[in-house]
């Protein structure tokens, strides 16, 4: 009878151990799936935001070109404002998903873009020398955002921090 009890205890111990091992493995798998899901959403948010910033900057350049040719800029201004409204909405999602350094870099991008938009809306308020600096400032800010995004998403490094 003692050998049967020992056998039964061994079976129960094996079942409990198997249950806990399976539970831990499933939890780890679930956490990894959730991390991947959020990484994908964060990447999508970064791409959409940066694409919209570039689109808005292109429209601002178009407004300036139309003005320089002496044409009516109202249609180009409408496109620029629509793109800016979309960028504003995308920025809210960006801030919710991004880590702090990337959010700060995106805020700098916003400030550079707003300077460009102000110039497109009222070019007479921006001296020519300052106007020449608006594009390069936006490009530098976007480059800083790209670096912060790559760090946030661990692109170029493994999750342990080592270079791939």
Tab-separated table of C-alpha atoms in Angstrom:
chain	number	residue	atom	x	y	z
A	1	UNK	CA	0.000	0.000	0.000
A	2	UNK	CA	2.871	2.399	0.758
A	3	UNK	CA	4.288	1.867	-2.725
A	4	UNK	CA	0.930	2.783	-4.244
A	5	UNK	CA	0.777	5.994	-2.204
A	6	UNK	CA	4.316	6.890	-3.258
A	7	UNK	CA	3.378	6.236	-6.886
A	8	UNK	CA	0.217	8.344	-6.537
A	9	UNK	CA	2.168	11.207	-4.940
A	10	UNK	CA	4.715	10.986	-7.764
A	11	UNK	CA	1.965	11.177	-10.403
A	12	UNK	CA	0.344	14.138	-8.629
A	13	UNK	CA	3.689	15.898	-8.284
A	14	UNK	CA	4.391	15.320	-11.998
A	15	UNK	CA	0.952	16.672	-12.953
A	16	UNK	CA	1.350	19.790	-10.812
A	17	UNK	CA	4.849	20.398	-12.180
A	18	UNK	CA	3.611	19.931	-15.750
A	19	UNK	CA	0.703	22.322	-15.100
A	20	UNK	CA	2.985	25.066	-13.738
A	21	UNK	CA	5.555	24.631	-16.530
A	22	UNK	CA	2.827	24.851	-19.180
A	23	UNK	CA	1.265	27.886	-17.494
A	24	UNK	CA	4.610	29.720	-17.348
A	25	UNK	CA	5.348	28.903	-20.981
A	26	UNK	CA	1.904	30.123	-22.094
A	27	UNK	CA	2.279	33.346	-20.118
A	28	UNK	CA	5.673	34.018	-21.693
A	29	UNK	CA	4.236	33.293	-25.139
A	30	UNK	CA	1.311	35.667	-24.480
A	31	UNK	CA	3.621	38.454	-23.240
A	32	UNK	CA	5.806	38.051	-26.343
A	33	UNK	CA	2.744	38.192	-28.615
A	34	UNK	CA	1.522	41.351	-26.894
A	35	UNK	CA	4.957	43.002	-27.124
A	36	UNK	CA	5.124	42.165	-30.823
A	37	UNK	CA	1.624	43.524	-31.347
A	38	UNK	CA	2.486	46.846	-29.695
A	39	UNK	CA	5.809	47.067	-31.549
A	40	UNK	CA	3.938	46.654	-34.846
A	41	UNK	CA	1.405	49.314	-33.902
A	42	UNK	CA	4.164	51.664	-32.756
A	43	UNK	CA	6.067	51.170	-36.013
A	44	UNK	CA	2.882	51.845	-38.008
A	45	UNK	CA	2.287	54.986	-35.960
A	46	UNK	CA	5.844	56.223	-36.596
A	47	UNK	CA	5.591	55.584	-40.339
A	48	UNK	CA	2.182	57.247	-40.687
A	49	UNK	CA	3.234	60.289	-38.667
A	50	UNK	CA	6.523	60.860	-40.511
A	51	UNK	CA	4.841	60.320	-43.888
A	52	UNK	CA	2.194	62.872	-43.008
A	53	UNK	CA	4.825	65.386	-41.862
A	54	UNK	CA	6.605	65.017	-45.195
A	55	UNK	CA	3.328	65.365	-47.082
A	56	UNK	CA	2.433	68.500	-45.132
A	57	UNK	CA	5.888	69.983	-45.812
A	58	UNK	CA	5.491	69.215	-49.528
A	59	UNK	CA	2.150	71.037	-49.560
A	60	UNK	CA	3.734	74.009	-47.774
A	61	UNK	CA	6.439	74.089	-50.447
A	62	UNK	CA	3.748	73.967	-53.097
A	63	UNK	CA	1.986	76.935	-51.492
A	64	UNK	CA	5.231	78.907	-51.572
A	65	UNK	CA	5.841	77.946	-55.217
A	66	UNK	CA	2.313	78.983	-56.209
A	67	UNK	CA	2.750	82.310	-54.427
A	68	UNK	CA	6.094	82.923	-56.151
A	69	UNK	CA	4.460	82.376	-59.540
A	70	UNK	CA	1.827	84.969	-58.590
A	71	UNK	CA	-1.032	82.449	-58.710
A	72	UNK	CA	-3.897	82.006	-56.266
A	73	UNK	CA	-2.666	79.780	-53.401
A	74	UNK	CA	-6.123	79.008	-51.945
A	75	UNK	CA	-6.334	75.418	-53.269
A	76	UNK	CA	-2.782	74.625	-52.206
A	77	UNK	CA	-3.480	76.172	-48.785
A	78	UNK	CA	-6.559	73.946	-48.361
A	79	UNK	CA	-4.491	70.845	-49.129
A	80	UNK	CA	-1.790	71.997	-46.721
A	81	UNK	CA	-4.296	72.640	-43.930
A	82	UNK	CA	-5.983	69.259	-44.476
A	83	UNK	CA	-2.609	67.519	-44.259
A	84	UNK	CA	-1.774	69.492	-41.101
A	85	UNK	CA	-5.087	68.467	-39.505
A	86	UNK	CA	-4.322	64.818	-40.292
A	87	UNK	CA	-0.787	65.187	-38.866
A	88	UNK	CA	-2.245	66.603	-35.668
A	89	UNK	CA	-4.491	63.564	-35.214
A	90	UNK	CA	-1.667	61.143	-35.997
A	91	UNK	CA	0.567	62.897	-33.467
A	92	UNK	CA	-1.871	62.067	-30.660
A	93	UNK	CA	-1.627	58.348	-31.420
A	94	UNK	CA	2.130	58.669	-31.808
A	95	UNK	CA	2.521	60.165	-28.333
A	96	UNK	CA	0.426	57.391	-26.795
A	97	UNK	CA	2.588	54.643	-28.292
A	98	UNK	CA	6.072	56.158	-28.403
A	99	UNK	CA	8.586	56.314	-25.615
A	100	UNK	CA	9.558	59.697	-24.174
A	101	UNK	CA	12.648	60.446	-26.311
A	102	UNK	CA	10.748	59.776	-29.529
A	103	UNK	CA	7.827	61.917	-28.346
A	104	UNK	CA	10.185	64.794	-27.606
A	105	UNK	CA	11.815	64.402	-31.019
A	106	UNK	CA	8.356	64.457	-32.641
A	107	UNK	CA	7.531	67.649	-30.743
A	108	UNK	CA	10.652	69.239	-32.231
A	109	UNK	CA	9.520	68.066	-35.678
A	110	UNK	CA	6.139	69.709	-35.022
A	111	UNK	CA	7.797	73.016	-34.129
A	112	UNK	CA	9.933	72.980	-37.297
A	113	UNK	CA	6.913	72.099	-39.405
A	114	UNK	CA	4.850	74.866	-37.817
A	115	UNK	CA	7.566	77.371	-38.733
A	116	UNK	CA	7.349	76.174	-42.325
A	117	UNK	CA	3.539	76.368	-42.283
A	118	UNK	CA	3.638	79.906	-40.863
A	119	UNK	CA	5.959	80.874	-43.688
A	120	UNK	CA	3.611	79.318	-46.265
A	121	UNK	CA	0.587	81.083	-44.784
A	122	UNK	CA	2.256	84.492	-44.461
A	123	UNK	CA	5.581	84.541	-46.313
A	124	UNK	CA	6.012	88.268	-45.770
A	125	UNK	CA	6.482	87.590	-42.028
A	126	UNK	CA	9.529	85.357	-42.626
A	127	UNK	CA	12.771	86.939	-43.825
A	128	UNK	CA	14.348	85.253	-46.859
A	129	UNK	CA	17.422	84.234	-44.834
A	130	UNK	CA	15.220	82.460	-42.277
A	131	UNK	CA	13.113	80.867	-45.024
A	132	UNK	CA	16.213	79.118	-46.371
A	133	UNK	CA	16.776	77.452	-42.969
A	134	UNK	CA	13.265	76.023	-42.550
A	135	UNK	CA	13.717	72.963	-44.777
A	136	UNK	CA	17.086	71.877	-43.387
A	137	UNK	CA	15.835	72.372	-39.802
A	138	UNK	CA	12.875	70.077	-40.501
A	139	UNK	CA	15.144	67.460	-42.088
A	140	UNK	CA	17.480	67.530	-39.070
A	141	UNK	CA	14.515	67.163	-36.706
A	142	UNK	CA	13.184	64.229	-38.754
A	143	UNK	CA	16.610	62.563	-38.652
A	144	UNK	CA	16.636	62.886	-34.850
A	145	UNK	CA	13.143	61.385	-34.755
A	146	UNK	CA	14.286	58.462	-36.913
A	147	UNK	CA	17.147	57.770	-34.486
A	148	UNK	CA	14.805	57.888	-31.477
A	149	UNK	CA	12.304	55.616	-33.226
A	150	UNK	CA	14.997	53.076	-34.101
A	151	UNK	CA	16.120	53.048	-30.479
A	152	UNK	CA	12.555	52.697	-29.209
A	153	UNK	CA	11.867	49.775	-31.542
A	154	UNK	CA	15.312	48.232	-30.927
A	155	UNK	CA	16.023	48.249	-34.665
A	156	UNK	CA	19.638	47.347	-35.319
A	157	UNK	CA	20.023	45.632	-31.965
A	158	UNK	CA	18.656	42.452	-30.512
A	159	UNK	CA	16.307	42.729	-27.553
A	160	UNK	CA	19.279	41.985	-25.284
A	161	UNK	CA	20.958	45.139	-26.539
A	162	UNK	CA	23.666	43.545	-28.657
A	163	UNK	CA	24.220	44.640	-32.244
A	164	UNK	CA	22.869	42.229	-34.842
